[in-house]
Structure formats: structure tokens, C-alpha cells
Coordinates of C-alpha atoms in Angstrom, one line a residue:
M1 CA 14.1 -7.6 19.9
S2 CA 15.0 -6.8 16.3
P3 CA 12.4 -4.8 14.2
S4 CA 10.1 -6.4 11.8
Y5 CA 9.5 -5.1 8.2
I6 CA 6.0 -5.8 6.6
T7 CA 4.2 -4.9 3.4
L8 CA 0.5 -5.2 3.5
P9 CA -1.9 -5.0 0.5
P10 CA -3.1 -1.5 -0.6
A11 CA -5.9 -0.1 1.7
L12 CA -8.4 2.5 1.5
P13 CA -7.6 5.5 4.0
S14 CA -10.5 4.3 6.4
E15 CA -9.2 0.9 6.3
L16 CA -5.7 2.0 7.2
L17 CA -6.8 4.2 10.4
T18 CA -9.2 1.4 11.5
W19 CA -6.4 -1.1 11.3
I20 CA -4.2 1.0 13.2
L21 CA -6.6 1.9 16.0
V22 CA -7.1 -2.0 16.5
H23 CA -3.4 -3.2 16.2
G24 CA -1.3 -0.1 17.3
A25 CA 0.8 0.3 20.4
Y26 CA 2.5 3.3 21.8
P27 CA 4.3 5.1 20.1
T28 CA 2.9 4.7 16.6
T29 CA 3.9 7.1 13.9
I30 CA 2.1 7.3 10.6
L31 CA 3.8 8.8 7.6
I32 CA 1.2 9.7 5.0
C33 CA 3.1 10.3 1.6
K34 CA 0.9 13.1 0.3
S35 CA -0.3 16.5 1.4
R36 CA -2.9 16.9 4.3
V37 CA -5.4 18.3 2.0
A38 CA -5.2 15.4 -0.4
F39 CA -5.4 12.8 2.3
I40 CA -8.3 14.4 4.0
S41 CA -10.0 14.6 0.7
S42 CA -9.5 10.8 0.1
L43 CA -10.5 9.8 3.5
L44 CA -13.7 11.9 3.3
A45 CA -14.7 10.4 -0.1
D46 CA -14.0 7.0 1.3
V47 CA -15.8 7.3 4.5
T48 CA -18.7 8.8 2.6
S49 CA -18.9 6.3 -0.1
S50 CA -18.6 3.4 2.7
T51 CA -21.9 4.7 4.4
P52 CA -24.5 2.3 3.2
P53 CA -27.8 3.9 2.4
L54 CA -30.9 2.9 4.4
P55 CA -33.4 0.7 2.7
P56 CA -36.8 2.2 1.8
P57 CA -39.3 1.7 4.8
P58 CA -42.6 -0.1 4.5
I59 CA -45.4 2.1 3.5
D60 CA -47.4 1.6 6.7
I61 CA -44.5 1.7 9.1
P62 CA -42.6 5.0 9.8
S63 CA -38.6 4.8 9.2
S64 CA -38.0 6.5 12.5
P65 CA -39.8 8.2 15.4
A66 CA -41.7 11.5 14.4
N67 CA -40.3 14.8 15.5
L68 CA -42.5 16.1 18.1
A69 CA -42.1 19.8 16.9
T70 CA -42.6 19.3 13.2
G71 CA -44.4 16.0 13.1
T72 CA -41.9 14.7 10.5
P73 CA -39.9 11.5 10.8
Q74 CA -36.4 11.9 12.0
S75 CA -33.7 10.4 9.5
Q76 CA -31.2 7.9 10.9
T77 CA -28.3 7.6 8.5
P78 CA -25.8 4.9 9.6
S79 CA -22.4 6.2 10.2
H80 CA -18.9 4.8 9.3
S81 CA -17.1 3.5 12.4
L82 CA -14.6 6.3 12.3
L83 CA -17.4 8.9 12.5
I84 CA -18.5 7.4 15.8
K85 CA -16.7 9.2 18.7
S86 CA -16.3 6.1 20.9
L87 CA -14.1 6.2 24.1
H88 CA -11.8 3.6 22.7
Q89 CA -11.2 5.6 19.4
I90 CA -10.7 8.9 21.2
S91 CA -8.3 7.5 23.8
L92 CA -6.1 5.9 21.2
S93 CA -6.1 8.5 18.4
R94 CA -4.8 11.3 20.6
H95 CA -1.6 9.2 21.1
I96 CA -0.8 8.6 17.4
S97 CA 1.7 10.8 15.7
L98 CA 0.5 11.7 12.2
I99 CA 3.0 13.3 9.6
Y100 CA 2.2 14.3 6.1
I101 CA 5.0 13.9 3.5
P102 CA 4.3 15.7 0.2
T103 CA 7.8 15.0 -1.4
I104 CA 10.7 12.5 -1.3
S105 CA 12.8 15.2 0.2
H106 CA 10.3 15.5 3.0
L107 CA 10.3 11.7 3.6
R108 CA 14.2 11.5 3.9
A109 CA 14.5 14.5 6.1
H110 CA 11.8 13.0 8.5
L111 CA 13.5 9.6 8.4
S112 CA 16.9 11.0 9.3
V113 CA 15.5 12.4 12.6
L114 CA 12.7 10.0 13.3
S115 CA 13.2 8.2 16.8
T116 CA 11.3 7.4 19.8
E117 CA 12.2 10.9 21.4
T118 CA 10.6 12.7 18.6
A119 CA 7.5 10.3 18.9
S120 CA 7.4 10.9 22.6
K121 CA 6.1 14.5 22.0
I122 CA 2.8 12.9 21.6
G123 CA 2.0 11.9 25.1
A124 CA 1.6 8.3 26.3
P125 CA -1.6 6.7 27.7
P126 CA -1.6 6.8 31.4
D127 CA -0.7 3.1 31.6
R128 CA 1.8 3.3 28.8
K129 CA -0.3 0.5 26.9
W130 CA -3.2 0.1 24.6
D131 CA -5.8 -2.6 24.7
K132 CA -3.9 -5.9 24.2
V133 CA -5.5 -6.6 20.8
G134 CA -3.1 -7.9 18.2
M135 CA 0.3 -6.5 18.0
G136 CA 2.0 -5.5 21.2
R137 CA 4.7 -3.4 19.4
A138 CA 4.9 0.1 18.4
M139 CA 4.9 0.9 14.6
I140 CA 6.2 3.2 11.9
V141 CA 3.4 3.1 9.1
V142 CA 4.4 4.4 5.8
Y143 CA 1.2 4.9 3.6
G144 CA 1.8 5.5 -0.2
L145 CA 5.7 5.3 -0.4
I146 CA 5.8 3.8 -3.8
D147 CA 3.3 6.2 -5.3
L148 CA 5.4 9.1 -3.8
H149 CA 8.4 7.9 -6.0
R150 CA 6.3 7.4 -9.1
D151 CA 6.7 9.8 -12.2
T152 CA 9.8 11.4 -10.4
S153 CA 13.5 11.2 -11.1
E154 CA 13.6 8.7 -8.2
W155 CA 11.4 6.3 -9.7
S156 CA 14.0 3.5 -9.9
A157 CA 15.6 0.7 -7.8
Q158 CA 18.3 3.3 -6.7
G159 CA 15.7 5.9 -5.5
L160 CA 13.3 3.2 -3.8
G161 CA 16.2 1.5 -2.2
R162 CA 17.6 4.7 -0.8
S163 CA 14.2 5.6 0.7
L164 CA 13.7 2.1 2.1
S165 CA 17.2 1.8 3.5
G166 CA 16.5 5.1 5.4
L167 CA 13.2 3.7 6.8
V168 CA 15.0 0.5 7.8
E169 CA 17.9 2.6 9.6
S170 CA 15.3 4.8 11.3
S171 CA 13.4 1.9 12.6
G172 CA 16.4 0.2 13.8
R173 CA 17.2 3.1 16.3
D174 CA 14.0 2.5 18.2
K175 CA 13.1 -1.1 17.4
R176 CA 9.7 -0.3 15.9
V177 CA 7.8 -2.6 13.6
V178 CA 7.8 -0.9 10.0
V179 CA 4.6 -1.4 7.9
C180 CA 4.5 -0.2 4.3
L181 CA 1.3 0.0 2.2
E182 CA -0.3 1.9 -0.7
E183 CA -3.5 3.5 -1.2
R184 CA -6.1 1.4 -2.9
E185 CA -8.5 2.4 -5.5
R186 CA -12.1 1.3 -4.6
K187 CA -12.3 -1.0 -7.9
T188 CA -9.2 -2.9 -7.1
E189 CA -9.8 -6.5 -6.6
R190 CA -9.0 -7.9 -3.2
N191 CA -7.7 -11.3 -2.0
G192 CA -8.8 -13.7 0.7
L193 CA -8.1 -13.2 4.3
I194 CA -4.8 -14.6 5.7
E195 CA -3.4 -14.3 9.1
V196 CA -0.1 -12.1 9.6
D197 CA 2.5 -12.5 12.5
V198 CA 4.4 -9.3 12.4
D199 CA 6.5 -9.6 15.8
G200 CA 6.8 -13.3 16.2
D201 CA 4.4 -13.4 19.2
E202 CA 1.0 -12.3 18.2
D203 CA -1.4 -12.4 15.2
I204 CA -2.6 -9.2 14.0
G205 CA -4.9 -10.2 11.1
G206 CA -2.8 -11.4 8.5
Q207 CA 0.0 -13.7 7.4
V208 CA 3.6 -12.9 6.4
N209 CA 5.4 -14.7 3.7
D210 CA 9.0 -15.0 5.0
R211 CA 11.6 -13.4 2.6
N212 CA 14.1 -16.1 3.4
G213 CA 15.0 -18.0 0.1
L214 CA 13.4 -15.5 -2.1
E215 CA 16.3 -15.4 -4.4
S216 CA 15.3 -19.0 -5.6
D217 CA 11.6 -18.3 -5.6
G218 CA 10.0 -16.9 -8.6
D219 CA 7.3 -15.0 -6.8
M220 CA 9.5 -13.5 -4.1
G221 CA 7.6 -15.2 -1.3
R222 CA 4.2 -13.7 -2.5
D223 CA 1.1 -15.7 -3.0
N224 CA -0.6 -16.0 -6.5
G225 CA -3.2 -13.4 -5.5
A226 CA -0.6 -10.9 -4.5
W227 CA -1.0 -7.1 -5.3
K228 CA 0.0 -6.5 -9.1
G229 CA 2.1 -3.5 -8.2
W230 CA 4.8 -5.6 -7.0
D231 CA 5.4 -7.0 -10.5
E232 CA 5.9 -3.4 -11.9
H233 CA 9.3 -2.9 -13.4
V234 CA 11.6 0.3 -12.8
P235 CA 14.9 1.0 -14.0
M236 CA 18.0 0.3 -12.0
L237 CA 19.2 4.0 -11.9
N238 CA 17.9 7.4 -11.4
G239 CA 17.3 9.4 -14.5
S240 CA 16.9 6.4 -16.8
V241 CA 15.3 7.3 -20.1
R242 CA 11.9 5.6 -21.3
R243 CA 11.6 4.5 -24.9
T244 CA 8.5 5.5 -26.6
G245 CA 6.0 3.4 -28.5
L246 CA 6.9 0.2 -26.6
E247 CA 4.7 -1.9 -24.4
A248 CA 7.4 -4.4 -23.2
E249 CA 7.7 -6.2 -19.9
D250 CA 10.2 -3.8 -18.8
S251 CA 7.6 -0.9 -19.3
G252 CA 9.8 0.5 -22.0
W253 CA 12.8 1.5 -19.9
S254 CA 16.3 1.7 -21.4
G255 CA 18.8 -0.5 -19.6
R256 CA 18.2 -3.1 -17.0
T257 CA 15.1 -3.1 -14.9
I258 CA 13.9 -4.7 -11.8
E259 CA 10.5 -5.5 -10.2
V260 CA 9.3 -3.2 -7.3
G261 CA 8.7 -6.5 -5.3
R262 CA 12.3 -7.5 -5.5
I263 CA 13.5 -4.3 -4.1
F264 CA 11.2 -4.6 -1.0
A265 CA 12.1 -8.2 -0.7
R266 CA 15.5 -7.2 0.4
W267 CA 14.2 -6.0 3.7
F268 CA 10.5 -6.7 3.9
D269 CA 8.1 -9.6 4.3
F270 CA 4.9 -9.6 2.4
G271 CA 1.7 -10.3 4.0
N272 CA -2.1 -9.6 3.8
A273 CA -4.6 -8.1 6.3
E274 CA -8.2 -8.1 7.3
W275 CA -9.4 -5.8 4.6
S276 CA -8.1 -8.2 1.9
H277 CA -11.0 -10.6 1.9
R278 CA -13.6 -7.8 1.3
T279 CA -15.3 -7.6 -2.2

């Protein structure tokens, strides 16, 4: 079966990890396009802010049973689902390969050697399968590829295309599904829930817009509420010069420009996932 290439809307770190735990299959490799310290900091801030505060208890009813030793009520703070060590989470997370990619050079170096042989260093579950929920194929998930290229000499169609072609070539060696998505800021507006079929057999919580016929489609197969980052213009070649004092549609780049979405549309389908409906 040929590999599938999917882009999903930007997600918070906790949404990314939760989605992979639900829909992943062995072997799954996650390429985090930032340093370990930066990702852990983002994840910690996300999980902490996602934990809802307890409502104030009624005056005549204690919020929790009293501590027998001190006579004071015990606080019960609800935890994020990732902080709860369920058997499901523990059994799956230990079989996921997580790689931190701080630079573009690191990304391309990892892609040049990435294969099922390297992924197999992370042991398989006893039955070689995970729960049959959603997608039944292994994945290569790239988190933050676009932002990794931003504000570098590779911020161009040439630079992005080179990295994407390396990713496609890597996935072709072991027939794994490729999923690309960016990190979302908490204030970013999200869209409605749509179902996505990434492997042609099962739904995984979103819908893919086929890239067939994209050349004649003005929005490249994306729905009207798609992520605005796809419309951002980049120069065609590395090292292009930006003109100052201009706020044009081409973002002030000298020479020809192209939308980021059109670069991805050469290989990828555009879809939404379950976190897209939340507000």
C-alpha cells in the first residue's frame, strides 16, 4: 500500500500527543521541530493552562473529605488526561519514537536515515498491534516543520520543497503515513469538526481534501475555514531579499512568490482533526 501524506490544522502539544495515543500504530515516529527544552516548556504550559479550576464549594458543604491528621479538607485538583498514568497510555507511549529536531540540518539528516529499522529500536508491543481505534497504519508525524524554516535562509519554496521531498522519500521506504502539522497558539481560532480518512480504510477523526485537481481550484482543496498559514507567501528561491516598507500580498519579497499551501499541495492532502471544533 502506498503511503499517505496529510496536513492537519495547528495543534497544541497536548492535542498532538493525545491524538497520537488514540490513532497511532507501531512503529510511530514523532519529529518535534524544536529543542527538547522548548517543547517540554510548551507542553507544560499547555497542560497547566488546560486544567480547569475547581468551582468554589458551598459554604455548608466541605469540598473534600477532611484529612484525619490535620482536620483540614484535602484538595482535589482535576488533572489533564496526559497526567493520568492509565494502563493504555503507559503501554502505548513506551513504543513511540520521539526525536527532537532543533535545526533544518538535523531534520534532513534524520530523514536521510529514517526507516523501519531505525524505528524498530523502540520495541514493539507484544502483539505488534495497538488498540484498533482509528488508523491502522504506522506514522511519521512532523510537528512544526514550517516554523522551523521561518526566518532562515531556507524560508522559500526551494527550501520547504527540499525538506518535504526528503520526508516523502523517507516515508516511501517503509510505507508509513506522513502527518505534518504546526504548533497552535492558544488564541488561534479553530474550525468545525470534519472526519479525515488517511489510509483509505478507516476514519481517524477528520476529513481529507484530495489534492487531485488542485491546479484548477483556487483554494487548493482547502475549505473556506482553513488555516491562514497556508496563504502565506514565500519567495521561490533561497536567499531572496525582502523589500522594506511594503505590506503587499507577497509579503514584500523581491521576485516571484508562492503560497505555502501550494508547496504542500504537491504531495499532501489537507484535512482537519478532532481538536479543530473546540473554541
